[in-house]
Amino acid sequence: MTQSAAQPAVDVIEATELRLVEEPPPQLSTEHRAARDRVWDELATANPALFDGPVVACTSLSQPNPREVVLGWARVSYRNFALRRVPGAAALPSLFVDVLQPTDDGSLLVARMSTATAHPGRWHLPGGSVEHPGPGATLDTAGLRHNAARELLEELGIDTAPDDLTLWALTRGDHGNIGVHFAAPPQPAAVLTDRFTAVVSAAAAVDQTPELDRISFVHTPADLKALTGPHADYLEPLVDRYARILR
């Protein structure tokens, strides 16, 4: 089943500058904390691959001028997002980064998540959640670029220098989650396919399931209709913007 028109609208925020400000996470009541932990334990029992590691959540977002976005963030762990299943509790939105990887012929790479992920079968752009930095360290746009470049290398075998990634857009979609989207330099589709195949083969050689199990190349939102399975809510609006601007 492909993405339907009934999905919530996604805000696409165009900006060339991003400023990140660390803020404390909201305090939870004893009841909500206990309920969160129960839900997380149930999820982890059903999916042993879940890991309660460090992750960044969004606390605020504002746009003081057309060029700049100010994003408030907090240090949490993945169990924070279990609050979405706790009645009456408010879970902070997540922050993720991904990369628009163009090809030399003007298409855009999209990828399908494997059974080893939290959203098997979903089509999205290569990327992932942002881990917060160590104690005392700050998070900035350069740090997000490093996160995005690391995801590109781990998932697709594409070794792109972080400084070669350009801030392209932000989105606010499902659960208020914030996506920071970077654009990478174009590469030949054959090279991208070969490197992804090598990543999949390397995982199979050690009896592991890669994070992505398939890639495809699209030019316009119409091409997404041929991709069977759910789509990330931001995918269609970003592909539409790509078709109009990036090429």
Tab-separated table of C-alpha atoms in Angstrom:
chain	number	residue	atom	x	y	z
A	1	MET	CA	0.000	0.000	0.000
A	2	THR	CA	1.445	3.354	-0.999
A	3	GLN	CA	1.203	6.675	0.794
A	4	SER	CA	-2.352	7.965	0.752
A	5	ALA	CA	-3.779	11.475	0.626
A	6	ALA	CA	-5.273	10.862	4.081
A	7	GLN	CA	-1.870	11.149	5.753
A	8	PRO	CA	-1.266	14.264	7.861
A	9	ALA	CA	0.118	17.276	6.027
A	10	VAL	CA	3.845	17.855	6.313
A	11	ASP	CA	5.295	21.322	6.790
A	12	VAL	CA	8.299	21.960	4.557
A	13	ILE	CA	10.461	24.713	6.033
A	14	GLU	CA	12.945	26.332	3.682
A	15	ALA	CA	15.980	27.857	5.402
A	16	THR	CA	19.688	28.296	4.784
A	17	GLU	CA	20.739	28.666	8.424
A	18	LEU	CA	19.998	26.446	11.418
A	19	ARG	CA	20.745	27.297	15.048
A	20	LEU	CA	20.376	24.635	17.743
A	21	VAL	CA	19.757	25.504	21.406
A	22	GLU	CA	19.892	22.880	24.140
A	23	GLU	CA	16.922	22.892	26.519
A	24	PRO	CA	15.982	20.617	29.434
A	25	PRO	CA	13.452	17.860	28.773
A	26	PRO	CA	10.094	18.261	30.527
A	27	GLN	CA	9.699	16.595	33.914
A	28	LEU	CA	7.494	13.498	33.962
A	29	SER	CA	5.087	12.559	36.691
A	30	THR	CA	5.782	9.334	38.560
A	31	GLU	CA	2.768	7.741	36.878
A	32	HIS	CA	3.793	8.701	33.363
A	33	ARG	CA	7.371	7.583	33.934
A	34	ALA	CA	6.207	4.176	35.162
A	35	ALA	CA	3.756	3.818	32.261
A	36	ARG	CA	6.469	4.796	29.784
A	37	ASP	CA	8.801	2.144	31.152
A	38	ARG	CA	6.095	-0.532	31.004
A	39	VAL	CA	5.357	0.297	27.363
A	40	TRP	CA	9.056	0.292	26.492
A	41	ASP	CA	9.601	-3.074	28.169
A	42	GLU	CA	6.701	-4.535	26.164
A	43	LEU	CA	8.097	-3.120	22.911
A	44	ALA	CA	11.602	-4.374	23.676
A	45	THR	CA	10.274	-7.840	24.490
A	46	ALA	CA	8.447	-7.965	21.144
A	47	ASN	CA	11.467	-6.595	19.266
A	48	PRO	CA	14.805	-7.441	20.939
A	49	ALA	CA	16.591	-5.266	18.383
A	50	LEU	CA	15.292	-2.126	20.127
A	51	PHE	CA	18.049	-0.295	21.973
A	52	ASP	CA	17.441	2.412	24.559
A	53	GLY	CA	20.385	4.503	23.423
A	54	PRO	CA	20.972	8.260	23.498
A	55	VAL	CA	18.911	10.298	21.075
A	56	VAL	CA	17.926	13.907	20.481
A	57	ALA	CA	14.349	15.104	20.905
A	58	CYS	CA	12.918	18.445	19.808
A	59	THR	CA	11.609	20.892	22.400
A	60	SER	CA	10.818	23.904	20.214
A	61	LEU	CA	11.045	25.285	16.697
A	62	SER	CA	10.845	28.878	15.523
A	63	GLN	CA	11.750	30.852	12.416
A	64	PRO	CA	12.811	34.383	13.404
A	65	ASN	CA	13.446	35.299	9.766
A	66	PRO	CA	12.973	33.613	6.370
A	67	ARG	CA	16.577	32.369	6.269
A	68	GLU	CA	16.995	31.026	9.810
A	69	VAL	CA	15.400	28.296	11.909
A	70	VAL	CA	16.042	27.995	15.649
A	71	LEU	CA	15.601	24.466	16.956
A	72	GLY	CA	15.431	23.613	20.653
A	73	TRP	CA	16.662	20.140	21.555
A	74	ALA	CA	16.968	17.895	24.622
A	75	ARG	CA	18.967	14.825	25.587
A	76	VAL	CA	16.709	11.786	25.985
A	77	SER	CA	16.823	8.067	25.228
A	78	TYR	CA	14.686	6.116	22.794
A	79	ARG	CA	12.214	5.115	25.510
A	80	ASN	CA	11.023	8.732	25.506
A	81	PHE	CA	9.064	7.961	22.353
A	82	ALA	CA	7.116	5.213	24.150
A	83	LEU	CA	5.189	8.093	25.761
A	84	ARG	CA	3.209	8.325	22.517
A	85	ARG	CA	1.384	5.197	23.697
A	86	VAL	CA	0.702	6.532	27.200
A	87	PRO	CA	-2.720	8.241	27.475
A	88	GLY	CA	-2.417	11.810	28.682
A	89	ALA	CA	1.375	11.940	28.328
A	90	ALA	CA	3.226	14.208	25.925
A	91	ALA	CA	6.197	12.737	24.074
A	92	LEU	CA	8.761	15.104	22.658
A	93	PRO	CA	9.095	14.893	18.863
A	94	SER	CA	12.185	13.207	17.479
A	95	LEU	CA	14.930	14.829	15.428
A	96	PHE	CA	16.316	12.991	12.414
A	97	VAL	CA	18.638	13.768	9.535
A	98	ASP	CA	18.718	12.374	6.036
A	99	VAL	CA	20.278	12.984	2.652
A	100	LEU	CA	18.896	13.716	-0.778
A	101	GLN	CA	21.330	11.800	-2.986
A	102	PRO	CA	20.936	12.853	-6.636
A	103	THR	CA	22.300	10.959	-9.606
A	104	ASP	CA	24.069	12.363	-12.628
A	105	ASP	CA	20.948	11.899	-14.748
A	106	GLY	CA	18.727	13.928	-12.404
A	107	SER	CA	17.008	11.191	-10.410
A	108	LEU	CA	16.909	10.892	-6.633
A	109	LEU	CA	17.770	7.835	-4.534
A	110	VAL	CA	15.100	6.499	-2.164
A	111	ALA	CA	15.485	3.445	0.070
A	112	ARG	CA	13.316	0.811	1.772
A	113	MET	CA	13.804	-0.079	5.431
A	114	SER	CA	14.477	-3.726	6.237
A	115	THR	CA	12.906	-6.069	8.772
A	116	ALA	CA	15.694	-5.161	11.214
A	117	THR	CA	14.276	-1.645	11.668
A	118	ALA	CA	11.337	-0.118	13.521
A	119	HIS	CA	9.501	0.548	10.230
A	120	PRO	CA	10.069	-2.453	7.946
A	121	GLY	CA	9.047	-1.923	4.345
A	122	ARG	CA	8.821	1.873	4.600
A	123	TRP	CA	10.361	3.982	1.847
A	124	HIS	CA	12.338	7.019	2.905
A	125	LEU	CA	15.564	8.936	2.296
A	126	PRO	CA	18.777	7.447	3.720
A	127	GLY	CA	19.313	8.767	7.240
A	128	GLY	CA	18.267	8.248	10.835
A	129	SER	CA	17.794	9.627	14.322
A	130	VAL	CA	20.386	11.951	15.824
A	131	GLU	CA	22.426	10.793	18.808
A	132	HIS	CA	23.129	13.545	21.298
A	133	PRO	CA	26.763	14.510	21.925
A	134	GLY	CA	28.700	13.635	25.073
A	135	PRO	CA	28.343	15.529	28.355
A	136	GLY	CA	29.275	19.172	27.965
A	137	ALA	CA	29.413	18.992	24.173
A	138	THR	CA	27.067	21.026	22.023
A	139	LEU	CA	25.031	20.084	18.970
A	140	ASP	CA	25.262	22.274	15.885
A	141	THR	CA	24.678	22.074	12.154
A	142	ALA	CA	28.166	20.674	11.626
A	143	GLY	CA	27.294	17.851	14.033
A	144	LEU	CA	24.114	17.123	12.091
A	145	ARG	CA	26.124	16.992	8.866
A	146	HIS	CA	28.450	14.435	10.458
A	147	ASN	CA	25.421	12.376	11.557
A	148	ALA	CA	23.991	12.486	8.040
A	149	ALA	CA	27.312	11.571	6.401
A	150	ARG	CA	27.723	8.636	8.800
A	151	GLU	CA	24.230	7.344	7.975
A	152	LEU	CA	24.986	7.609	4.260
A	153	LEU	CA	28.161	5.561	4.690
A	154	GLU	CA	26.624	2.920	6.984
A	155	GLU	CA	23.433	2.412	4.986
A	156	LEU	CA	24.615	2.868	1.403
A	157	GLY	CA	28.402	2.659	1.467
A	158	ILE	CA	28.642	6.210	0.118
A	159	ASP	CA	31.587	8.075	1.645
A	160	THR	CA	30.714	11.765	1.370
A	161	ALA	CA	32.572	14.462	3.321
A	162	PRO	CA	30.219	16.198	5.798
A	163	ASP	CA	31.216	19.613	4.427
A	164	ASP	CA	29.924	18.532	1.014
A	165	LEU	CA	26.374	18.213	2.412
A	166	THR	CA	24.210	21.310	1.971
A	167	LEU	CA	21.284	22.201	4.243
A	168	TRP	CA	18.301	21.871	1.931
A	169	ALA	CA	15.092	21.936	3.988
A	170	LEU	CA	13.449	21.023	7.284
A	171	THR	CA	10.168	19.199	7.670
A	172	ARG	CA	7.677	18.837	10.501
A	173	GLY	CA	5.445	15.815	10.123
A	174	ASP	CA	4.133	12.768	11.969
A	175	HIS	CA	4.034	13.309	15.775
A	176	GLY	CA	5.651	16.713	15.125
A	177	ASN	CA	8.949	14.982	14.299
A	178	ILE	CA	11.530	17.312	12.773
A	179	GLY	CA	13.627	16.245	9.806
A	180	VAL	CA	16.771	18.094	8.761
A	181	HIS	CA	17.427	17.281	5.120
A	182	PHE	CA	20.791	17.729	3.414
A	183	ALA	CA	21.637	17.499	-0.290
A	184	ALA	CA	24.712	15.563	-1.443
A	185	PRO	CA	26.696	16.013	-4.672
A	186	PRO	CA	25.386	13.960	-7.619
A	187	GLN	CA	26.892	10.553	-8.335
A	188	PRO	CA	26.326	7.984	-11.117
A	189	ALA	CA	23.399	5.661	-10.394
A	190	ALA	CA	25.582	2.653	-11.223
A	191	VAL	CA	28.108	3.648	-8.554
A	192	LEU	CA	25.380	4.122	-5.941
A	193	THR	CA	23.875	0.736	-6.812
A	194	ASP	CA	27.245	-1.033	-6.634
A	195	ARG	CA	28.058	0.448	-3.234
A	196	PHE	CA	24.661	-0.444	-1.804
A	197	THR	CA	25.020	-4.009	-3.114
A	198	ALA	CA	28.390	-4.242	-1.359
A	199	VAL	CA	26.826	-3.134	1.950
A	200	VAL	CA	24.097	-5.777	1.665
A	201	SER	CA	26.626	-8.479	0.761
A	202	ALA	CA	28.886	-7.543	3.684
A	203	ALA	CA	25.963	-7.817	6.116
A	204	ALA	CA	24.940	-11.200	4.693
A	205	ALA	CA	28.503	-12.470	5.061
A	206	VAL	CA	28.289	-12.050	8.849
A	207	ASP	CA	24.653	-13.215	9.044
A	208	GLN	CA	23.242	-9.738	9.715
A	209	THR	CA	20.289	-7.886	8.228
A	210	PRO	CA	21.184	-4.473	6.789
A	211	GLU	CA	19.100	-1.424	7.686
A	212	LEU	CA	17.980	-1.055	4.066
A	213	ASP	CA	16.964	-3.886	1.780
A	214	ARG	CA	16.269	-2.061	-1.486
A	215	ILE	CA	16.952	1.216	-3.263
A	216	SER	CA	15.252	2.869	-6.215
A	217	PHE	CA	15.608	6.063	-8.242
A	218	VAL	CA	12.786	8.552	-8.802
A	219	HIS	CA	12.371	11.829	-10.658
A	220	THR	CA	8.929	13.047	-9.567
A	221	PRO	CA	6.227	12.227	-6.985
A	222	ALA	CA	4.461	10.190	-9.682
A	223	ASP	CA	7.369	7.730	-9.632
A	224	LEU	CA	6.720	7.028	-5.944
A	225	LYS	CA	3.430	5.321	-6.803
A	226	ALA	CA	5.362	2.390	-8.238
A	227	LEU	CA	7.046	1.745	-4.867
A	228	THR	CA	4.910	-0.764	-2.999
A	229	GLY	CA	4.744	-0.235	0.748
A	230	PRO	CA	4.298	2.691	3.131
A	231	HIS	CA	6.165	5.918	2.525
A	232	ALA	CA	7.667	8.310	5.069
A	233	ASP	CA	5.298	11.246	5.364
A	234	TYR	CA	7.918	13.746	4.198
A	235	LEU	CA	8.954	11.782	1.098
A	236	GLU	CA	6.405	13.012	-1.435
A	237	PRO	CA	6.683	16.733	-0.599
A	238	LEU	CA	10.478	16.593	-0.682
A	239	VAL	CA	10.557	14.708	-3.988
A	240	ASP	CA	8.125	17.295	-5.344
A	241	ARG	CA	10.377	20.144	-4.203
A	242	TYR	CA	13.392	18.313	-5.610
A	243	ALA	CA	11.695	17.964	-8.996
A	244	ARG	CA	10.962	21.695	-9.050
A	245	ILE	CA	14.187	23.112	-7.595
A	246	LEU	CA	17.176	20.790	-7.181
A	247	ARG	CA	17.475	19.789	-10.823
